[in-house]
Short mmCIF file of C-alpha atoms and ligand atoms in Angstrom, two decimals:
data_model
loop_
_atom_site.label_atom_id
_atom_site.label_comp_id
_atom_site.label_asym_id
_atom_site.label_seq_id
_atom_site.Cartn_x
_atom_site.Cartn_y
_atom_site.Cartn_z
CA MET A 1 23.13 -15.40 14.50
CA ASP A 2 19.47 -14.45 15.13
CA LYS A 3 17.06 -17.16 14.04
CA VAL A 4 13.85 -15.74 12.66
CA ALA A 5 10.53 -17.17 11.47
CA VAL A 6 8.33 -14.99 9.29
CA ILE A 7 4.78 -16.26 9.02
CA GLY A 8 3.01 -15.12 5.86
CA ALA A 9 4.70 -14.67 2.47
CA GLY A 10 2.60 -11.72 1.31
CA HIS A 11 3.89 -8.23 0.65
CA VAL A 12 4.90 -7.52 4.24
CA GLY A 13 6.13 -11.05 5.02
CA LEU A 14 8.28 -11.55 1.95
CA VAL A 15 9.88 -8.12 2.25
CA THR A 16 10.46 -8.60 6.00
CA ALA A 17 11.96 -12.06 5.50
CA SER A 18 14.33 -11.09 2.71
CA THR A 19 15.50 -7.83 4.29
CA PHE A 20 16.22 -9.63 7.58
CA ALA A 21 18.22 -12.15 5.55
CA GLU A 22 20.09 -9.26 3.95
CA LYS A 23 20.91 -8.04 7.47
CA GLY A 24 22.56 -11.40 8.18
CA LYS A 25 19.81 -13.22 10.06
CA THR A 26 18.79 -16.80 9.38
CA VAL A 27 15.22 -16.63 8.20
CA ILE A 28 12.58 -19.24 7.57
CA CYS A 29 9.48 -17.90 5.82
CA VAL A 30 6.23 -19.88 6.10
CA ASP A 31 2.98 -19.75 4.19
CA ASN A 32 0.13 -22.24 4.23
CA ASP A 33 -0.42 -21.64 0.50
CA HIS A 34 1.54 -24.55 -1.01
CA GLY A 35 1.28 -23.09 -4.52
CA LYS A 36 2.77 -19.79 -3.42
CA ILE A 37 5.72 -21.41 -1.64
CA ALA A 38 6.36 -23.71 -4.63
CA GLN A 39 6.29 -20.68 -6.94
CA ILE A 40 8.74 -18.71 -4.76
CA LYS A 41 11.07 -21.71 -4.70
CA THR A 42 11.20 -21.64 -8.51
CA GLY A 43 12.37 -18.03 -8.27
CA LYS A 44 9.10 -16.40 -9.33
CA LEU A 45 7.65 -13.97 -6.79
CA PRO A 46 3.86 -13.70 -6.43
CA PHE A 47 3.88 -9.88 -6.87
CA TYR A 48 6.06 -7.11 -8.25
CA GLU A 49 8.19 -5.12 -5.82
CA PRO A 50 11.36 -3.35 -7.07
CA GLY A 51 14.56 -5.01 -5.81
CA LEU A 52 12.82 -7.89 -4.03
CA ASP A 53 13.59 -10.72 -6.45
CA GLU A 54 17.34 -9.92 -6.33
CA LEU A 55 17.26 -10.11 -2.51
CA VAL A 56 15.37 -13.41 -2.50
CA LYS A 57 17.77 -14.85 -5.12
CA ARG A 58 20.84 -13.69 -3.18
CA HIS A 59 19.82 -15.37 0.07
CA PHE A 60 17.71 -18.29 -1.13
CA GLU A 61 18.71 -21.46 0.72
CA LYS A 62 21.81 -19.72 2.10
CA ASN A 63 20.13 -17.94 5.02
CA LEU A 64 16.58 -17.60 3.65
CA TYR A 65 14.39 -20.70 3.54
CA PHE A 66 10.76 -21.29 2.58
CA THR A 67 8.37 -23.86 3.99
CA THR A 68 4.69 -24.61 4.51
CA SER A 69 5.35 -26.10 7.94
CA ILE A 70 4.69 -23.70 10.78
CA ALA A 71 5.95 -26.38 13.23
CA GLU A 72 9.35 -26.43 11.56
CA ALA A 73 9.58 -22.62 11.51
CA VAL A 74 8.59 -22.25 15.18
CA LYS A 75 11.02 -24.94 16.33
CA LYS A 76 13.96 -23.45 14.43
CA SER A 77 13.48 -19.82 15.52
CA GLU A 78 13.67 -17.53 18.50
CA PHE A 79 11.87 -14.54 16.91
CA ILE A 80 8.55 -15.32 15.23
CA PHE A 81 7.13 -12.46 13.16
CA ILE A 82 3.44 -12.70 12.27
CA CYS A 83 2.87 -11.10 8.88
CA VAL A 84 -0.49 -12.61 7.88
CA GLY A 85 -3.33 -10.59 6.37
CA THR A 86 -5.87 -8.68 8.42
CA PRO A 87 -8.49 -7.97 5.71
CA PRO A 88 -11.63 -5.94 6.39
CA LYS A 89 -14.89 -7.67 7.30
CA LYS A 90 -18.14 -6.37 5.77
CA ASN A 91 -18.59 -3.91 8.69
CA GLY A 92 -15.03 -2.53 8.29
CA GLU A 93 -13.66 -4.30 11.35
CA ALA A 94 -10.30 -6.07 10.89
CA ASP A 95 -10.66 -9.84 10.41
CA LEU A 96 -8.13 -11.33 12.82
CA SER A 97 -8.96 -14.98 12.23
CA SER A 98 -5.60 -15.64 10.49
CA VAL A 99 -3.74 -14.05 13.41
CA GLU A 100 -5.62 -16.29 15.83
CA ARG A 101 -5.01 -19.40 13.72
CA VAL A 102 -1.28 -18.66 13.62
CA GLY A 103 -1.26 -17.94 17.38
CA ARG A 104 -2.78 -21.37 18.06
CA ALA A 105 -0.27 -23.11 15.82
CA ILE A 106 2.62 -21.32 17.50
CA GLY A 107 1.23 -22.35 20.89
CA GLU A 108 1.08 -26.00 19.82
CA HIS A 109 4.73 -26.05 18.77
CA LEU A 110 6.32 -23.86 21.43
CA ASP A 111 9.35 -25.68 22.80
CA GLY A 112 11.27 -23.00 24.69
CA TYR A 113 11.55 -19.23 25.10
CA LYS A 114 10.50 -17.34 21.96
CA ILE A 115 9.34 -13.84 21.13
CA VAL A 116 6.17 -13.73 19.06
CA VAL A 117 5.99 -10.44 17.18
CA GLU A 118 2.96 -8.79 15.55
CA LYS A 119 4.13 -7.12 12.35
CA SER A 120 0.78 -6.96 10.53
CA THR A 121 -1.34 -3.89 11.24
CA VAL A 122 -3.68 -4.92 14.04
CA PRO A 123 -6.17 -3.19 16.33
CA VAL A 124 -5.24 -2.35 19.90
CA GLU A 125 -5.46 -5.36 22.23
CA THR A 126 -4.56 -7.95 19.59
CA GLY A 127 -1.31 -8.53 21.49
CA LYS A 128 -3.21 -9.38 24.66
CA TRP A 129 -5.39 -11.88 22.81
CA LEU A 130 -2.38 -13.38 21.10
CA ARG A 131 -0.62 -13.92 24.43
CA LYS A 132 -3.71 -15.64 25.83
CA THR A 133 -4.17 -17.81 22.72
CA ILE A 134 -0.56 -19.00 22.76
CA ALA A 135 -0.56 -19.61 26.53
CA VAL A 136 -3.77 -21.65 26.39
CA ARG A 137 -2.48 -23.85 23.56
CA SER A 138 1.05 -24.34 24.87
CA GLY A 139 0.30 -24.50 28.58
CA LYS A 140 3.49 -22.44 29.00
CA THR A 141 4.18 -18.84 29.87
CA ILE A 142 7.84 -18.74 28.89
CA PHE A 143 7.39 -16.59 25.83
CA ASP A 144 6.99 -12.91 25.07
CA VAL A 145 4.57 -11.15 22.75
CA ALA A 146 5.78 -7.97 21.05
CA CYS A 147 4.40 -5.46 18.57
CA ASN A 148 6.83 -4.24 15.91
CA PRO A 149 4.66 -2.60 13.23
CA GLU A 150 5.97 -2.21 9.69
CA PHE A 151 5.91 1.16 7.98
CA LEU A 152 7.01 0.09 4.52
CA ARG A 153 5.41 1.48 1.40
CA GLU A 154 4.70 -0.68 -1.62
CA GLY A 155 6.99 0.29 -4.47
CA SER A 156 9.84 1.24 -2.11
CA ALA A 157 9.32 -1.55 0.43
CA VAL A 158 12.83 -3.01 0.26
CA HIS A 159 14.46 0.35 0.88
CA ASP A 160 11.95 1.22 3.63
CA ALA A 161 12.61 -2.08 5.41
CA LEU A 162 16.40 -1.83 5.14
CA PHE A 163 16.53 1.84 6.12
CA PRO A 164 13.51 2.54 8.32
CA ASP A 165 13.03 6.04 9.69
CA ARG A 166 12.01 4.57 13.05
CA ILE A 167 11.53 1.21 14.72
CA VAL A 168 8.60 0.91 17.11
CA LEU A 169 8.72 -1.86 19.69
CA GLY A 170 5.82 -2.62 22.00
CA LEU A 171 7.18 -4.97 24.66
CA THR A 172 6.15 -6.63 27.89
CA SER A 173 9.45 -7.61 29.49
CA GLU A 174 12.98 -6.39 30.08
CA LYS A 175 14.26 -9.66 28.57
CA ALA A 176 12.46 -8.96 25.28
CA ARG A 177 13.83 -5.40 25.24
CA LYS A 178 17.43 -6.65 25.60
CA LYS A 179 16.85 -9.24 22.85
CA PHE A 180 15.43 -6.60 20.49
CA GLU A 181 18.18 -4.07 21.25
CA HIS A 182 20.59 -6.72 20.00
CA PHE A 183 18.34 -7.80 17.10
CA TYR A 184 18.10 -4.27 15.69
CA LYS A 185 21.62 -3.09 16.61
CA ASP A 186 22.62 -2.65 12.94
CA PHE A 187 19.61 -0.45 12.14
CA ASP A 188 20.69 3.16 12.47
CA CYS A 189 17.43 4.96 13.31
CA PRO A 190 15.47 6.09 16.39
CA LYS A 191 13.85 3.26 18.34
CA VAL A 192 10.64 3.81 20.27
CA PHE A 193 10.20 1.37 23.16
CA CYS A 194 6.71 1.28 24.63
CA ASP A 195 3.93 -1.06 25.75
CA LEU A 196 1.97 -3.27 23.36
CA GLN A 197 -1.15 -1.12 23.06
CA THR A 198 0.89 2.02 22.38
CA ALA A 199 2.83 0.33 19.59
CA GLU A 200 -0.39 -0.98 18.03
CA LEU A 201 -1.85 2.53 18.17
CA ILE A 202 1.25 4.19 16.66
CA LYS A 203 0.80 2.20 13.46
CA HIS A 204 -2.90 2.89 13.06
CA ALA A 205 -2.53 6.55 14.03
CA SER A 206 0.30 7.04 11.50
CA ASN A 207 -1.71 5.64 8.59
CA ALA A 208 -4.81 7.59 9.63
CA PHE A 209 -2.82 10.83 9.86
CA LEU A 210 -1.25 10.35 6.42
CA SER A 211 -4.64 9.62 4.85
CA MET A 212 -6.00 12.74 6.55
CA LYS A 213 -3.20 14.82 4.99
CA ILE A 214 -4.13 13.54 1.52
CA SER A 215 -7.85 14.19 2.00
CA PHE A 216 -7.06 17.65 3.39
CA ILE A 217 -5.08 18.68 0.31
CA ASN A 218 -7.75 17.14 -1.91
CA MET A 219 -10.40 19.33 -0.26
CA ILE A 220 -8.11 22.32 -0.85
CA SER A 221 -7.91 21.27 -4.51
CA LEU A 222 -11.72 21.40 -4.76
CA LEU A 223 -11.59 24.90 -3.31
CA CYS A 224 -8.82 25.86 -5.75
CA ASP A 225 -11.05 24.76 -8.63
CA GLN A 226 -13.77 27.11 -7.42
CA VAL A 227 -11.63 30.19 -6.75
CA GLY A 228 -9.04 29.75 -9.52
CA ALA A 229 -6.07 29.02 -7.23
CA ASP A 230 -3.30 26.47 -7.84
CA VAL A 231 -3.22 23.54 -5.38
CA GLU A 232 0.37 22.62 -6.30
CA LYS A 233 1.54 26.07 -5.21
CA VAL A 234 -0.65 25.96 -2.09
CA ALA A 235 0.98 22.62 -1.17
CA GLU A 236 4.44 24.04 -1.88
CA GLY A 237 3.77 27.07 0.31
CA MET A 238 2.28 24.98 3.12
CA GLY A 239 4.96 22.31 2.96
CA LEU A 240 7.77 24.79 3.54
CA ASP A 241 6.52 25.12 7.10
CA PRO A 242 8.57 22.38 8.81
CA ARG A 243 5.62 21.67 11.10
CA ILE A 244 3.61 20.65 8.02
CA GLY A 245 6.23 19.26 5.59
CA HIS A 246 5.88 18.54 1.87
CA ALA A 247 5.12 14.83 2.05
CA PHE A 248 1.62 13.54 1.34
CA LEU A 249 0.34 16.85 0.01
CA GLN A 250 -0.03 15.60 -3.56
CA ALA A 251 -3.59 16.33 -4.66
CA GLY A 252 -5.34 14.03 -7.12
CA ILE A 253 -7.99 11.35 -7.42
CA GLY A 254 -7.29 10.04 -3.91
CA PHE A 255 -5.51 7.24 -2.14
CA GLY A 256 -5.94 3.52 -2.72
CA GLY A 257 -4.04 0.36 -1.85
CA PHE A 258 -4.69 -2.25 0.77
CA CYS A 259 -3.50 -0.14 3.69
CA PHE A 260 -5.11 3.29 3.97
CA PRO A 261 -8.73 2.45 3.07
CA LYS A 262 -8.73 -0.77 5.15
CA ASP A 263 -6.87 0.70 8.11
CA LEU A 264 -9.08 3.79 8.24
CA GLN A 265 -12.16 1.60 8.47
CA ALA A 266 -10.61 -0.71 11.05
CA PHE A 267 -9.38 2.24 13.13
CA THR A 268 -12.77 3.97 13.09
CA HIS A 269 -14.39 0.69 14.10
CA MET A 270 -11.92 0.05 16.88
CA ALA A 271 -12.29 3.59 18.25
CA ALA A 272 -16.10 3.20 18.29
CA LYS A 273 -15.73 -0.08 20.17
CA ALA A 274 -13.59 1.76 22.72
CA GLY A 275 -16.35 4.38 23.07
CA VAL A 276 -14.60 7.09 21.01
CA ARG A 277 -16.43 8.51 17.98
CA PHE A 278 -13.72 9.33 15.45
CA GLU A 279 -15.94 11.12 12.90
CA LEU A 280 -12.91 12.90 11.43
CA LEU A 281 -11.71 9.62 9.89
CA LYS A 282 -15.12 8.93 8.34
CA GLU A 283 -14.89 12.31 6.64
CA VAL A 284 -11.37 11.49 5.39
CA MET A 285 -12.80 8.40 3.67
CA ARG A 286 -15.82 10.27 2.33
CA ILE A 287 -13.58 12.93 0.75
CA ASN A 288 -11.39 10.22 -0.74
CA ASN A 289 -14.35 8.56 -2.44
CA LYS A 290 -15.62 11.91 -3.69
CA MET A 291 -12.38 12.70 -5.58
CA LYS A 292 -13.07 9.95 -8.14
CA GLU A 293 -16.58 11.33 -8.71
CA VAL A 294 -15.21 14.85 -9.16
CA PHE A 295 -12.72 13.59 -11.75
CA LEU A 296 -15.43 11.77 -13.68
CA GLU A 297 -17.69 14.84 -13.56
CA LYS A 298 -14.88 16.91 -15.05
CA LEU A 299 -14.53 14.39 -17.87
CA LYS A 300 -18.28 14.32 -18.51
CA LYS A 301 -18.35 18.13 -18.74
CA LYS A 302 -15.80 17.93 -21.56
CA ILE A 303 -16.95 14.84 -23.46
CA TRP A 304 -20.72 15.12 -22.84
CA ILE A 305 -21.88 11.59 -23.79
CA LEU A 306 -19.73 8.58 -22.81
CA LYS A 307 -21.62 5.97 -24.81
CA ASP A 308 -19.51 4.56 -27.67
CA LYS A 309 -16.61 6.92 -26.95
CA THR A 310 -13.14 5.32 -26.88
CA ILE A 311 -11.09 6.43 -23.89
CA ALA A 312 -7.46 5.71 -23.03
CA VAL A 313 -6.41 5.07 -19.43
CA TRP A 314 -2.76 5.42 -18.44
CA GLY A 315 -1.93 3.80 -15.11
CA LEU A 316 -4.01 1.17 -13.30
CA SER A 317 -2.14 0.20 -10.10
CA PHE A 318 -3.03 2.18 -6.97
CA LYS A 319 0.32 3.95 -7.18
CA PRO A 320 3.51 3.71 -9.29
CA ASN A 321 6.10 0.91 -8.94
CA THR A 322 3.64 -1.75 -7.89
CA ASP A 323 1.23 -4.11 -9.64
CA ASP A 324 -1.21 -3.89 -6.72
CA MET A 325 -4.78 -3.15 -7.83
CA ARG A 326 -6.44 -3.36 -4.42
CA PHE A 327 -8.69 -0.31 -3.87
CA ALA A 328 -7.00 1.37 -6.86
CA PRO A 329 -8.99 4.48 -7.94
CA SER A 330 -8.71 3.21 -11.53
CA VAL A 331 -11.11 0.35 -10.75
CA ASP A 332 -14.09 2.57 -9.82
CA ILE A 333 -13.31 5.07 -12.56
CA ILE A 334 -13.05 2.45 -15.32
CA LYS A 335 -16.17 0.62 -14.10
CA ASP A 336 -18.09 3.89 -14.32
CA LEU A 337 -16.83 4.57 -17.85
CA VAL A 338 -17.78 1.06 -18.99
CA LYS A 339 -21.17 1.29 -17.24
CA HIS A 340 -21.90 4.38 -19.31
CA GLY A 341 -21.02 2.59 -22.56
CA ALA A 342 -17.44 3.81 -23.15
CA CYS A 343 -14.72 1.58 -24.64
CA VAL A 344 -11.55 1.64 -22.53
CA ARG A 345 -8.01 1.10 -23.85
CA ALA A 346 -5.67 0.70 -20.89
CA PHE A 347 -1.94 0.59 -20.30
CA ASP A 348 0.05 0.04 -17.10
CA PRO A 349 3.76 -0.87 -16.97
CA GLN A 350 3.24 -3.69 -14.44
CA ALA A 351 -0.38 -4.24 -13.44
CA HIS A 352 -2.09 -5.87 -16.46
CA HIS A 353 -2.09 -9.33 -14.91
CA GLU A 354 -3.69 -8.12 -11.65
CA ALA A 355 -5.97 -5.63 -13.43
CA LYS A 356 -7.50 -8.34 -15.64
CA LYS A 357 -8.84 -9.98 -12.47
CA VAL A 358 -10.80 -6.90 -11.35
CA LEU A 359 -11.64 -4.79 -14.40
CA PRO A 360 -14.58 -5.34 -16.75
CA GLN A 361 -13.87 -7.86 -19.52
CA SER A 362 -14.41 -5.28 -22.25
CA VAL A 363 -11.27 -3.32 -21.27
CA VAL A 364 -8.58 -3.60 -23.96
CA PHE A 365 -5.07 -3.99 -22.52
CA CYS A 366 -2.51 -2.28 -24.76
CA ARG A 367 1.18 -2.85 -25.45
CA SER A 368 2.37 0.70 -24.81
CA PRO A 369 1.12 4.16 -23.78
CA LEU A 370 1.01 5.18 -27.46
CA ASP A 371 -0.93 2.05 -28.40
CA ALA A 372 -3.50 2.86 -25.68
CA ALA A 373 -3.98 6.37 -27.09
CA GLU A 374 -4.76 5.06 -30.60
CA GLY A 375 -8.12 6.35 -31.87
CA THR A 376 -9.27 7.72 -28.50
CA GLU A 377 -11.09 10.97 -27.83
CA ALA A 378 -9.91 11.28 -24.25
CA LEU A 379 -6.87 10.10 -22.34
CA LEU A 380 -7.01 9.76 -18.54
CA LEU A 381 -3.85 9.63 -16.44
CA LEU A 382 -4.70 7.76 -13.23
CA THR A 383 -1.30 6.62 -11.87
CA GLU A 384 1.82 8.76 -12.09
CA TRP A 385 4.33 6.20 -13.42
CA GLU A 386 7.63 7.78 -14.51
CA CYS A 387 7.19 6.58 -18.13
CA PHE A 388 4.04 8.72 -18.49
CA LYS A 389 5.85 11.79 -17.23
CA ARG A 390 8.44 11.31 -19.99
CA ALA A 391 5.85 10.62 -22.72
CA ASN A 392 6.02 12.65 -25.91
CA LEU A 393 2.58 14.29 -25.77
CA LYS A 394 2.89 15.60 -29.32
CA LYS A 395 3.12 12.02 -30.62
CA VAL A 396 0.33 10.97 -28.28
CA LYS A 397 -1.98 13.59 -29.72
CA GLN A 398 -1.25 12.41 -33.27
CA LYS A 399 -2.60 8.99 -32.27
CA MET A 400 -5.81 10.47 -30.82
CA ASN A 401 -8.98 11.82 -32.33
CA PRO A 402 -10.58 15.22 -31.62
CA PRO A 403 -11.45 16.77 -29.21
CA TYR A 404 -8.13 15.52 -27.65
CA ILE A 405 -9.21 15.55 -24.01
CA LEU A 406 -6.40 14.97 -21.51
CA GLY A 407 -7.61 14.28 -17.94
CA ASP A 408 -4.72 14.41 -15.50
CA GLY A 409 -5.80 12.73 -12.25
CA ARG A 410 -2.37 13.16 -10.61
CA ASN A 411 -1.39 16.66 -11.77
CA LEU A 412 1.56 15.13 -13.61
CA PHE A 413 1.68 17.29 -16.71
CA ASP A 414 2.31 21.00 -17.20
CA PRO A 415 -1.15 22.48 -17.95
CA GLU A 416 0.21 25.28 -20.13
CA LYS A 417 2.33 22.93 -22.22
CA ALA A 418 -0.53 20.46 -22.65
CA ARG A 419 -2.92 23.20 -23.76
CA LYS A 420 -0.34 24.67 -26.15
CA LEU A 421 -0.12 21.27 -27.82
CA GLY A 422 -3.87 21.48 -28.43
CA PHE A 423 -5.17 19.22 -25.66
CA ASP A 424 -8.43 20.02 -23.91
CA TYR A 425 -6.68 19.54 -20.59
CA PHE A 426 -8.12 19.20 -17.07
CA CYS A 427 -6.55 18.27 -13.75
CA MET A 428 -7.25 18.52 -10.01
CA GLY A 429 -7.13 21.93 -8.33
CA ARG A 430 -5.18 23.83 -10.98
CA ALA A 431 -6.75 26.15 -13.50
C1 UGA B 1 1.11 3.10 3.41
C2 UGA B 1 2.04 3.89 4.35
O1 UGA B 1 2.65 4.99 3.63
C3 UGA B 1 3.13 2.99 4.93
O2 UGA B 1 3.92 3.73 5.86
C4 UGA B 1 2.47 1.80 5.63
O3 UGA B 1 3.44 0.90 6.13
C5 UGA B 1 1.58 1.06 4.65
O4 UGA B 1 0.58 1.97 4.13
C6 UGA B 1 0.92 -0.08 5.38
O5 UGA B 1 0.16 0.16 6.31
O6 UGA B 1 1.26 -1.24 5.10
P1 UGA B 1 1.28 2.29 0.83
O7 UGA B 1 -0.19 2.04 0.95
O8 UGA B 1 2.15 1.21 0.28
O9 UGA B 1 1.90 2.65 2.29
O10 UGA B 1 1.51 3.53 -0.11
P2 UGA B 1 1.62 5.12 0.05
O11 UGA B 1 2.87 5.57 -0.63
O12 UGA B 1 1.43 5.55 1.45
O13 UGA B 1 0.41 5.63 -0.85
C7 UGA B 1 -0.94 5.34 -0.51
C8 UGA B 1 -1.90 6.02 -1.46
O14 UGA B 1 -1.92 7.43 -1.22
C9 UGA B 1 -1.57 5.87 -2.94
O15 UGA B 1 -2.77 5.59 -3.63
C10 UGA B 1 -1.03 7.21 -3.36
O16 UGA B 1 -1.26 7.50 -4.71
C11 UGA B 1 -1.82 8.13 -2.44
N1 UGA B 1 -1.16 9.42 -2.17
C12 UGA B 1 0.01 9.45 -1.48
C13 UGA B 1 -1.74 10.60 -2.60
O17 UGA B 1 -2.82 10.61 -3.23
N2 UGA B 1 -1.14 11.79 -2.30
C14 UGA B 1 0.01 11.86 -1.62
O18 UGA B 1 0.51 12.98 -1.37
C15 UGA B 1 0.61 10.66 -1.19
#
């Protein structure tokens, strides 16, 4: 049975560890945060991810173990997956200090052949540095470094990790290739074998391309607003071309989360360091930031003065099925509303706990979507959770006060239906 260490019990690490356990591997997951490991051991996960707690429960202390000792994990494993954070520095560059720290610790405890695998998103050449760091600390060269980037999406991470659409493996030896062919033999998807730098680039290029698709359709939505076209239909018509595809053509208030904004910055920075000016990616980010402003402008055109107005916000997390608030568009939008003197009543099915840490104190967190709408003049839909799609808008309107503004930041509702119900409705790129 493959023996695996997963270093880092964050979103990527915990999902990686528990899905490997589900695939029959013996997994030991390490984190230097004692509180986090203690919490996981009591059965309470540090974040919400559908299906993850069942997986952890099923394998806990059968073939999935948790520890704070990196020495123990390294000694007991042949594959060591590094899943620690690579947050942005002030200048946008990825902060790789955790990766280096882990590399040193692995080097200190290396006691035989192991494969050290980068799973976190890292800039090109991290693998080379990692190899050097481990070799210097261990005084040995009998190990391999590999890059096996993750492509999982928050909210569907368990499914994405169990049924990936591809597995990318950047390798430096034939031995490592044979080991990985065996390791991933039960995963029925294309496998791309390449060198380290290529694998590192595939991950960054994929995220950059997807963000570009979103910003592209968002620019089209601005154009639709001006010429009276419908961005949803434009996306439908474009997406039917198999070279374009339907995915990631959903216009709205832009992307958030800890991956796209951070990776775009890190990628632009890395390209510049390599002497390549990737201005296209800067524009992708600029457009993304602009979408929130456009949405707020649309609201201000309808409501005029924000001061002392009560406004409902439906959806706070950066996307549905997660409680993750990092770079969520709702944060900037709500801060702007509060700055202009509005009172915000918010509801999100999962994110209240995380949202309280980053939103202004004056925000009122409500028990239900209907409760949030109570006594408000405008309702803003910022995250397209399924429960909002199914909401009875007639009842919602009864809770609200005139002029019944409904701002749909994700084009979730039917404009005609909303207007028929008497809402002063606006959305992104649809008349
Ligand atoms: C993204 C990638 O999709 C994953 O493949 C990758 O592994 C991950 O980053 C990572 O690097 O770790 P994630 O950030 O979890 O995953 O979520 P996405 O589903 O990609 O959504 C990102 C943002 O784009 C969300 O704010 C979403 O609302 C927005 N989005 C997405 C749109 O505005 N329009 C779309 O058409 C699609």
